[in-house]
Coordinates of C-alpha atoms and ligand atoms in Angstrom, one line a residue:
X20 CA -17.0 71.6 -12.2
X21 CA -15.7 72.3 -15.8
X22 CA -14.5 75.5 -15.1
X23 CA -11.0 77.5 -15.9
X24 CA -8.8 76.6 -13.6
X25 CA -4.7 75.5 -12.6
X26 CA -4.4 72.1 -12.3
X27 CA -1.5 69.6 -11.3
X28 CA -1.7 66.4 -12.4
X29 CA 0.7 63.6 -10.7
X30 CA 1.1 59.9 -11.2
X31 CA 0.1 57.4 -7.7
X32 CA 2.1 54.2 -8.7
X33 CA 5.5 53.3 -10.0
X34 CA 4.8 55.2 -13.5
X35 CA 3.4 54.6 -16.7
X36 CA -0.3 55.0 -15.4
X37 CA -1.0 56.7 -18.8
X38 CA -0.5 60.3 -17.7
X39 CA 0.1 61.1 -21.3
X40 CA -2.9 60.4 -22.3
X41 CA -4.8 61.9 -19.6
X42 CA -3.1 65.3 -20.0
X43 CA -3.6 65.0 -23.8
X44 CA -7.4 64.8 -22.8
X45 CA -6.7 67.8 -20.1
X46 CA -5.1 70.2 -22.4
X47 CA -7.9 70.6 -24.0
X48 CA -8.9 73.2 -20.7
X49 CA -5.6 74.7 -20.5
X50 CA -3.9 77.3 -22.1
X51 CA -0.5 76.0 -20.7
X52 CA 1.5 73.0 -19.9
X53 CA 4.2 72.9 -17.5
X54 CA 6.6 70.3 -16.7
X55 CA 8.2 70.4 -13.2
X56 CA 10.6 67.6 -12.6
X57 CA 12.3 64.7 -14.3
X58 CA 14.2 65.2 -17.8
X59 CA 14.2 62.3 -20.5
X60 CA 13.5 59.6 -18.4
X61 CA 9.5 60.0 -18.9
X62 CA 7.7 58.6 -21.9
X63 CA 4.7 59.8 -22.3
X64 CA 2.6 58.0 -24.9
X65 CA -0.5 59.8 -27.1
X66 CA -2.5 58.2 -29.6
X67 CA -4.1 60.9 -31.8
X68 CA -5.7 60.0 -34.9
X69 CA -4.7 56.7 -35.0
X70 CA -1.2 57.7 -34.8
X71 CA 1.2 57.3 -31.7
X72 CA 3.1 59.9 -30.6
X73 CA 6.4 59.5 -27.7
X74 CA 7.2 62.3 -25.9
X75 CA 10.0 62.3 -23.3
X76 CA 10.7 66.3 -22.6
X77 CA 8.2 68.5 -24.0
X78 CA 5.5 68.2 -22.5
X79 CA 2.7 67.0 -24.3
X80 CA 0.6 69.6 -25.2
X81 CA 2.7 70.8 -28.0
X82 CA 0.5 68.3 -29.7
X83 CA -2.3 71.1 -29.8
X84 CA -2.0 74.1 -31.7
X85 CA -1.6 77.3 -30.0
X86 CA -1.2 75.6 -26.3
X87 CA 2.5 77.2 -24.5
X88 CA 4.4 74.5 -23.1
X89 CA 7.3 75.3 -20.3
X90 CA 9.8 72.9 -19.4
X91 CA 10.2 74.5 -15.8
X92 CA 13.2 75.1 -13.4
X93 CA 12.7 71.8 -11.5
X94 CA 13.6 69.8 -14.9
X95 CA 16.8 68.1 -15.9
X96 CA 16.6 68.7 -19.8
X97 CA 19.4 67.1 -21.8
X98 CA 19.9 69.3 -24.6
X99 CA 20.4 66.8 -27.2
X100 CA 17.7 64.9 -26.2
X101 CA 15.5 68.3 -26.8
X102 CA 16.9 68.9 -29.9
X103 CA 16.1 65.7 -31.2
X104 CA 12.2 65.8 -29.8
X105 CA 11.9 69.9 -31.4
X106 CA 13.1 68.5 -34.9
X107 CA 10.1 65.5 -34.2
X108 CA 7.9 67.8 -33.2
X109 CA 8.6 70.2 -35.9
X110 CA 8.5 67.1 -38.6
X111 CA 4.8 66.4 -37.3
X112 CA 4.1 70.2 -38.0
X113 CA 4.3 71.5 -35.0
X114 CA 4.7 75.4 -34.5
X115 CA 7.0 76.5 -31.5
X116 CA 8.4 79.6 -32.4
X117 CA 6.5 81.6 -29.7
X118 CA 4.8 78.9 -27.6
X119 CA 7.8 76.6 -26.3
X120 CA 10.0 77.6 -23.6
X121 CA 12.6 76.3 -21.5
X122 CA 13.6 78.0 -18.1
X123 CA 16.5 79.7 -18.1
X124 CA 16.9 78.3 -14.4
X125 CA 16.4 74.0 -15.4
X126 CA 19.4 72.0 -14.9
X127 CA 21.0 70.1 -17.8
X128 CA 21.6 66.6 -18.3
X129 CA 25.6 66.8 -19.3
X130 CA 27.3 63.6 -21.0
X131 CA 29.1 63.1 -18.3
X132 CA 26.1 62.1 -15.9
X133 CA 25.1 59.8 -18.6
X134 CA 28.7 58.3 -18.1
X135 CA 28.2 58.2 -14.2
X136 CA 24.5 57.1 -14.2
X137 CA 25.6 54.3 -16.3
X138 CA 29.5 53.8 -14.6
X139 CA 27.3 53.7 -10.7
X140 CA 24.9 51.1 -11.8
X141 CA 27.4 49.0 -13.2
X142 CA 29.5 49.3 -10.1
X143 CA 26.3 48.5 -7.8
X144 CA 26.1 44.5 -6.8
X145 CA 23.7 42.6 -7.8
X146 CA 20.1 43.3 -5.3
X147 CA 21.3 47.1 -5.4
X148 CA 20.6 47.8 -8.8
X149 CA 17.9 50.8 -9.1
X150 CA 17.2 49.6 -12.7
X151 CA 17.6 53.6 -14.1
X152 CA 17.0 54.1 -17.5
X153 CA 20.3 55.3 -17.6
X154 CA 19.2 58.8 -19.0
X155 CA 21.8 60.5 -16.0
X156 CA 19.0 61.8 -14.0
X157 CA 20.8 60.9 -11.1
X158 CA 23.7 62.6 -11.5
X159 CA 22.0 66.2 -12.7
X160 CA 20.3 66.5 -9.6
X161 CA 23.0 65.5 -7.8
X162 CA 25.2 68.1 -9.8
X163 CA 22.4 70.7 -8.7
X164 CA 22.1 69.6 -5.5
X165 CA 26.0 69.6 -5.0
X166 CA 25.9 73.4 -6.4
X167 CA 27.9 72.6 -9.4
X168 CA 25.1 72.2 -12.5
X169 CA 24.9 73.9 -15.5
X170 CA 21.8 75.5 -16.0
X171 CA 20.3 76.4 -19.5
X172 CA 20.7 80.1 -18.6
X173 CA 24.4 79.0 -18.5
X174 CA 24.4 78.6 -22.7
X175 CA 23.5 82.3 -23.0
X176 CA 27.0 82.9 -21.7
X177 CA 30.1 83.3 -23.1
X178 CA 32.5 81.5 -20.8
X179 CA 30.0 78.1 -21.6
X180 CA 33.0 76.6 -23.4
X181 CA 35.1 77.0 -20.4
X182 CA 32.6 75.7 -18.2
X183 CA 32.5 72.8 -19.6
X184 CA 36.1 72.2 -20.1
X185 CA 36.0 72.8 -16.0
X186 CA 33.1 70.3 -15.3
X187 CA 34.5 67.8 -17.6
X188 CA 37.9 67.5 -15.4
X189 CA 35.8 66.9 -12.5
X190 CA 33.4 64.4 -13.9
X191 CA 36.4 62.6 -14.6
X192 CA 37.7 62.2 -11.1
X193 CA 34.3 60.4 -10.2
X194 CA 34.6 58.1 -13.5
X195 CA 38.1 57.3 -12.7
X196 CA 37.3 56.0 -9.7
X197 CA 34.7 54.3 -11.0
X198 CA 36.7 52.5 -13.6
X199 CA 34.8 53.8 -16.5
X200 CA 36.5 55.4 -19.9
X201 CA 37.2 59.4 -18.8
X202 CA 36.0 61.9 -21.3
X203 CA 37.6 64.3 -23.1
X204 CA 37.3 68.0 -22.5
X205 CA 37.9 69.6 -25.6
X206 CA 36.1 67.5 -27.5
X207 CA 32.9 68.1 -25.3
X208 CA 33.7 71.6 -25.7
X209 CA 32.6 71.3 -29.0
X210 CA 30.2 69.0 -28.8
X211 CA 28.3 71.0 -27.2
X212 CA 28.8 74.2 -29.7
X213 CA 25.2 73.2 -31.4
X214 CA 23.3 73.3 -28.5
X215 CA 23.9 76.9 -28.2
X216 CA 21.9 78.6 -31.2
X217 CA 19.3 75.1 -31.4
X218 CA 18.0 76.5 -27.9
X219 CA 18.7 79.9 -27.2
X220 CA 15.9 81.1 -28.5
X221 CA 13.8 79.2 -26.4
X222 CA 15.7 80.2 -22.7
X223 CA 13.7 82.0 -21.2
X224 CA 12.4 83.6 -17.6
X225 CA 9.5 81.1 -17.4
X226 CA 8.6 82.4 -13.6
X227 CA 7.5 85.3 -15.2
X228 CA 5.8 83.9 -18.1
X229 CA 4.0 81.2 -15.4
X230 CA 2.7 84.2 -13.0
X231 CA 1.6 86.3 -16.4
X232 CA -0.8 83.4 -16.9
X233 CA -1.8 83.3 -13.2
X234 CA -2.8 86.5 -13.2
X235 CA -3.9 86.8 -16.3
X236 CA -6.5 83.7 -15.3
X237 CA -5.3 81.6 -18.1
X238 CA -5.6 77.9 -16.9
X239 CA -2.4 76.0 -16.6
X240 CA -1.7 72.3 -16.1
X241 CA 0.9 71.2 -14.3
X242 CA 2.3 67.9 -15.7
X243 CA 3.5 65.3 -13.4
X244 CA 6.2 62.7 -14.8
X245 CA 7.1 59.4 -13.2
X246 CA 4.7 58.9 -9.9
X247 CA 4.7 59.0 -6.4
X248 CA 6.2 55.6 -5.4
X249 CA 9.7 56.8 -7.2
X250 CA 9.2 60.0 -5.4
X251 CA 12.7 60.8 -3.7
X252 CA 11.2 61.6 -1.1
X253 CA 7.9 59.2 -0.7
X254 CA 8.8 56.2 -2.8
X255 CA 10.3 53.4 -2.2
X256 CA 13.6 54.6 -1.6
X257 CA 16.4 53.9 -3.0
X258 CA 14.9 52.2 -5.9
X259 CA 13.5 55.6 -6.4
X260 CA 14.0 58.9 -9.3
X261 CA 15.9 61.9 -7.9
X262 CA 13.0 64.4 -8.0
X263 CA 9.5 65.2 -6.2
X264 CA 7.0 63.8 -8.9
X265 CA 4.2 64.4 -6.2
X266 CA 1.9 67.2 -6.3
X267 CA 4.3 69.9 -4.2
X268 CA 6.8 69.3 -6.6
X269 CA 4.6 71.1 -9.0
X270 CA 5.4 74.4 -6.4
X271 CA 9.1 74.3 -6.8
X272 CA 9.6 72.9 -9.9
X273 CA 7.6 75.8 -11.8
X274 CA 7.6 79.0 -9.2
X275 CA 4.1 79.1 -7.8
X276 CA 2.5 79.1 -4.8
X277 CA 0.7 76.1 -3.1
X278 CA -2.4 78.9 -3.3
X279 CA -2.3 79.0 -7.1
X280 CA -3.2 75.1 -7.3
X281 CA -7.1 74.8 -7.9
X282 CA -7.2 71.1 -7.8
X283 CA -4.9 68.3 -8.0
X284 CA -5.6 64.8 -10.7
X285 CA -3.7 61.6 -9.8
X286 CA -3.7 58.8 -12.3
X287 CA -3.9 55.7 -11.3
X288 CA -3.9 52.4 -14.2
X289 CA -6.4 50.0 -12.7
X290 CA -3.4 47.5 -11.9
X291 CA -0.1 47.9 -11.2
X292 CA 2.9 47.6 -13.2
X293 CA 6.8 48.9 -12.1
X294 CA 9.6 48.9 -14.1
X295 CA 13.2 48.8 -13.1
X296 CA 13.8 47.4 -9.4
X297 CA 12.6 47.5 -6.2
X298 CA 9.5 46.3 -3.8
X299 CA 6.3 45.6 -6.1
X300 CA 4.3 44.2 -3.0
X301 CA 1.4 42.8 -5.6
X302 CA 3.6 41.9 -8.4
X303 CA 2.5 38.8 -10.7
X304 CA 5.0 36.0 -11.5
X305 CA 2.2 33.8 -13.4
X306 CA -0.2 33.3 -16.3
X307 CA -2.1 36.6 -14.8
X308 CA 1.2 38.9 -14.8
X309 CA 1.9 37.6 -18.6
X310 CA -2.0 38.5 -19.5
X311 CA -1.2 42.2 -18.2
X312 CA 1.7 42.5 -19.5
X313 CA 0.4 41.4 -22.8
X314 CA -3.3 42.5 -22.8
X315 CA -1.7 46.0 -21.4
X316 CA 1.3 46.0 -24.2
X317 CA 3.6 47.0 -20.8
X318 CA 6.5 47.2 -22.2
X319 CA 8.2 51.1 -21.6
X320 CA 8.2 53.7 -23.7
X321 CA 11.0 55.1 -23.0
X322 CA 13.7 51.9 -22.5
X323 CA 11.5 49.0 -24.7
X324 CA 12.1 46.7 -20.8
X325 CA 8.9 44.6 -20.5
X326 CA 7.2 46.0 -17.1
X327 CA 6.6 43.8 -14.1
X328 CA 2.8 43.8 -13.7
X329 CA 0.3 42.5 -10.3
X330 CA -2.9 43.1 -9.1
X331 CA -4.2 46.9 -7.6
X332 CA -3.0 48.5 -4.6
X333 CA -4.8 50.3 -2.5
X334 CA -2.4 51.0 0.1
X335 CA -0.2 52.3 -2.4
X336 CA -3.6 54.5 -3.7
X337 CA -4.4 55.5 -0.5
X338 CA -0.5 56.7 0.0
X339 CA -0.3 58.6 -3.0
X340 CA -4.2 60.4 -2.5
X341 CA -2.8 61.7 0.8
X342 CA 0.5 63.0 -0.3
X343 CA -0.6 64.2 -3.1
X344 CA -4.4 65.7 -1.8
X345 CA -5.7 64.3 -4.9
X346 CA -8.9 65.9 -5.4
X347 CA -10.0 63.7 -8.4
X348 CA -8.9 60.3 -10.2
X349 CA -7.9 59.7 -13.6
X350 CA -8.6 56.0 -13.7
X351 CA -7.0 54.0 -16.8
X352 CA -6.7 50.7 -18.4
X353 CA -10.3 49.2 -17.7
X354 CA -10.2 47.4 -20.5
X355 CA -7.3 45.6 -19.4
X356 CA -9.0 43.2 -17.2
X357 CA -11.6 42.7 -19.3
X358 CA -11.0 38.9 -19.2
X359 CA -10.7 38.0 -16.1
X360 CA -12.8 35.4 -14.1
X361 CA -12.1 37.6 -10.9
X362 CA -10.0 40.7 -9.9
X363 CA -7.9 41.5 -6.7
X364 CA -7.4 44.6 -4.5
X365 CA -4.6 43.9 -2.1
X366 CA -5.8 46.2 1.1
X367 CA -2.7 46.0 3.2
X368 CA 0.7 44.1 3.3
X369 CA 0.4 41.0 6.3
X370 CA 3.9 40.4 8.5
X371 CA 5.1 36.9 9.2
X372 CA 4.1 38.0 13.4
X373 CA -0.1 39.0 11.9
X374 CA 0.7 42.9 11.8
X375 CA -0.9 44.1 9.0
X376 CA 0.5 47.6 6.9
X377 CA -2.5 49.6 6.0
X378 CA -0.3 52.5 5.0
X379 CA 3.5 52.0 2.7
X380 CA 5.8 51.3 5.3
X381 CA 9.2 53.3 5.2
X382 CA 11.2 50.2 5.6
X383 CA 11.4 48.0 2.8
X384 CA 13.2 45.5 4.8
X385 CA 9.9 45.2 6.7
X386 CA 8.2 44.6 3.5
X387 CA 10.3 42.0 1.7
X388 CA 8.4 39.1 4.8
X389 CA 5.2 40.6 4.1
X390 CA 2.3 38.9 1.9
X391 CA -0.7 40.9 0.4
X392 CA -4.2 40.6 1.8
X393 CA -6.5 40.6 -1.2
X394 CA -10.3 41.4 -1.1
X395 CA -11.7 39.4 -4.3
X396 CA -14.5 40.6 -6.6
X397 CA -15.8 39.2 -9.4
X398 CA -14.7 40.0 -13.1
X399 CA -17.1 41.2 -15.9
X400 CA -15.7 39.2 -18.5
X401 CA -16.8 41.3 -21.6
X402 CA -15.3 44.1 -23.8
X403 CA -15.4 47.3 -22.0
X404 CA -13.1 49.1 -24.6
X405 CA -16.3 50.8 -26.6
X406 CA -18.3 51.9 -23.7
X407 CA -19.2 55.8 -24.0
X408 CA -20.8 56.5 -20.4
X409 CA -20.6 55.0 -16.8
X410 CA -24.0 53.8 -17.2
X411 CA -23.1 51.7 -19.8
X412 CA -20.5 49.8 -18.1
X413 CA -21.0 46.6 -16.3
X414 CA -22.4 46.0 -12.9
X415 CA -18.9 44.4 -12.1
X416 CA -16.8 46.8 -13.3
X417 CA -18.4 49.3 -11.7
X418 CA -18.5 47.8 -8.4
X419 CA -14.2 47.0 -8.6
X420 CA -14.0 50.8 -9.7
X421 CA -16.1 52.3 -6.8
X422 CA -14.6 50.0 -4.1
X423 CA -10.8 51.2 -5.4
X424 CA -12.4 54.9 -4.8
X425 CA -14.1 53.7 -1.4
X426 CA -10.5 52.4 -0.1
X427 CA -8.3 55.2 -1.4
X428 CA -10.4 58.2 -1.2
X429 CA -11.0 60.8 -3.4
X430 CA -13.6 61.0 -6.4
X431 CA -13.6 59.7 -10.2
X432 CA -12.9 62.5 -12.5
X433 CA -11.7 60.3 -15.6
X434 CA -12.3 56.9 -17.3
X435 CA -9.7 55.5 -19.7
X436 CA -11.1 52.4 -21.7
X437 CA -8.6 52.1 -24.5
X438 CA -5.5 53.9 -25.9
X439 CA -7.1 56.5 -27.8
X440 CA -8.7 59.7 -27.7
X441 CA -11.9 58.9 -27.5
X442 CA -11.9 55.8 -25.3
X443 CA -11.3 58.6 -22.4
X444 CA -14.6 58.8 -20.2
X445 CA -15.3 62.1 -18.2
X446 CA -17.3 61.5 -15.1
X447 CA -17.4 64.3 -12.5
X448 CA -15.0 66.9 -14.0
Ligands
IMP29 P1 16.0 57.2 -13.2 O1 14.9 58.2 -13.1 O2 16.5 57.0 -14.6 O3 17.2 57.5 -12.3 O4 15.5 55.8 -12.7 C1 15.1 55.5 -11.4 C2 14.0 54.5 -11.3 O5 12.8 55.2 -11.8 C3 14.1 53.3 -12.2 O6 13.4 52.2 -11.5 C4 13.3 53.6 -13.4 O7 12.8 52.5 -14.1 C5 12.2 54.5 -12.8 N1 11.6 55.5 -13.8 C6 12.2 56.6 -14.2 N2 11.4 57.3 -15.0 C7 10.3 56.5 -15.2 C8 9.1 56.7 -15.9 O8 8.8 57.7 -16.6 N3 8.2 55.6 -15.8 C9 8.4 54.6 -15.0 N4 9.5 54.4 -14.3 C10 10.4 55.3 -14.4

């Protein structure tokens, strides 16, 4: 099965499954990495060498000499945010001259949809609150979706000044009437004059570039952020993102075709954890939430907010292995459970009237009167955190992992036991 190919990898919960770590591990194969969706509101969190690296928009394979990595058309990039990670990367001694690109067709993140993100989630009451890390994701794509973004393409150009002097003036109508502070155009003018010369030379035509490596058969990987259940489309909408983190996203966030996908990787973290608001049908409010939260260090990379945490779901694993036609699991955070007397699988979400939800139900209204059916198995109750091989882990763990599998579908591809390198288990891939 270890064979050259273009792979998408996508995240089946709420996020923070450890797709960092499995794409660290991935890279390895590819000779590309592509981000399709999202901007700066991903964290993705490697461990190399006993060192911890965050990354939030390049994607993470910078982290390995030689590999390109293309922040595609179907990102929101905010440029200062970029700058800020190129100088990091740079300062670990990172080369990018040549292998970091940024399409000349990807929307930006503009100070003003910081202003909005944070001036619309101030304005929403209390139960309405999507809980965004306020990183103005929401506004970009709505910017592009209203026809009125800036694109990175757009910094090439001369008129970029007067652009933003133009988008400025209407960003403050919406702030106005918001009753947040307006902004001041001149001044963005030139706050944006750096930009231009940090990141020219990395605008590109990365459609091109992309289809030179697909015919070239140079394997590429196609890096989800965030996760299907804050999918715009399939999550649990509106506490959603505003992009297609599922596996077609992968198609129009980069310019390929559904036929240049060999094989699709979901990661799934052996619990659940969410951050930010919203329906969390298994979520933990005791002793056992704290012990994820604490044996798990959930806390998010990218805003510090301690995660909610709560037992596995395999209705939400059996959502995201449909939508997503995941052909092969990353599993992570074994280790995790590690002490616990016995572990949970919720296998469908029980109404007040008996009904019982196999599959995530659309209405979240529906959900809020539901309980979650648990099947019970019992724990292992040692340290799994130095196992090398399946064979070597316990009977118990093994039989929790290959009834998750059994109820969502798919196969095992990848074991994570720990937060570094080599705690990452490869089973069938
Ligand atoms: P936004 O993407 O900042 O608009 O936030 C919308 C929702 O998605 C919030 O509940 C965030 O907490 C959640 N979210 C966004 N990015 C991530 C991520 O990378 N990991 C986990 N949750 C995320």
């Amino acid at each position: 099965m270890r064979s050259l190919m273009n792979t998408v990898l996508v995240g089946a919960q709420w996020g923070d499954e450890g797709k960092g770590k499995v794409i660290d591990f991935l890279t390895e194969e590819a000779d590309a990495v592509v981000r399709f969706q999202g901007g700066s509101n991903a964290g993705h969190t490697v461990v190399a060498g006993g060192r911890k690296y965050v990354l939030h928009l390049i994607p993470s394979g910078i982290l390995h000499d030689g590999k390109h990595c293309i922040i595609g058309n179907g990102v929101v990039m905010d440029p200062f945010d970029l700058m800020k990670e190129l100088e990091q990367a740079e300062s670990w001694g990172c080369e990018l001259k040549g292998r970091f690109h940024i399409s000349e067709r990807a929307h930006m993140v503009m100070q003003w949809h910081r202003a909005i993100d944070a001036a619309e989630e101030a304005a929403r009451a209390e139960g309405s609150k999507i809980g965004t890390t306020g990183r103005g994701i929401g506004p970009a794509y709505a910017a592009k979706v209203g026809r009125r973004g800036l694109r990175a393409g757009d910094i090439l150009k001369p008129d970029f000044a007067d652009v933003i002097r133009r988008e400025v003036a209407e960003a403050n109508r919406t702030l106005r009437a918001l009753g947040a502070h307006e902004l001041e155009a001149d001044e963005m003018a030139r706050l944006y004059e750096p930009v231009v010369s940090a990141l020219m030379p990395y605008v590109t035509d990365t459609i091109q570039l992309i289809h030179e490596f697909i015919d070239a058969k140079r394997p590429i990987l196609f890096e989800g952020a965030q996760a299907t259940m804050l999918d715009i489309d399939f999550g649990t909408y509106p506490f959603v993102t505003s992009s297609n983190p599922t596996a077609g996203g992968a198609c129009t966030g980069s310019g390929i075709s559904p036929r240049s996908i060999d094989r699709v990787i979901g990661v799934m973290k052996l619990y659940t954890t969410r951050v930010g608001e919203g329906p969390f049908p298994t979520e933990l409010d005791d002793a056992d939430g704290e012990t994820l939260r604490v044996r798990g260090g959930e806390f998010g990379a990218t805003t510090g907010r301690p995660r909610r945490c709560g037992w596995f779901d395999a209705v939400v694993g059996r959502y995201a292995q449909r939508v997503n036609g995941v052909d092969y699991w990353a599993l992570t955070k074994l280790d995790v459970l590690d002490t616990f007397p016995v572990v949970r699988i919720c296998t469908g979400y029980r109404r007040k009237d008996g009904f019982v939800y196999t599959t995530f139900p659309a209405d979240l209204g529906a959900l809020a009167h539901c309980e979650p059916v648990y099947e019970d198995l019992p724990g292992w109750q040692c340290d799994t955190s130095k196992t090398t091989s399946w064979d070597a882990l316990p009977a118990n763990a093994k039989k929790y992992i290959e009834r998750i599998i059994e109820l969502v579908g798919g196969k095992i591809g990848v074991l994570s036991v720990g937060p570094g390198r080599e705690t990452t288990l490869r089973i069938n891939i």
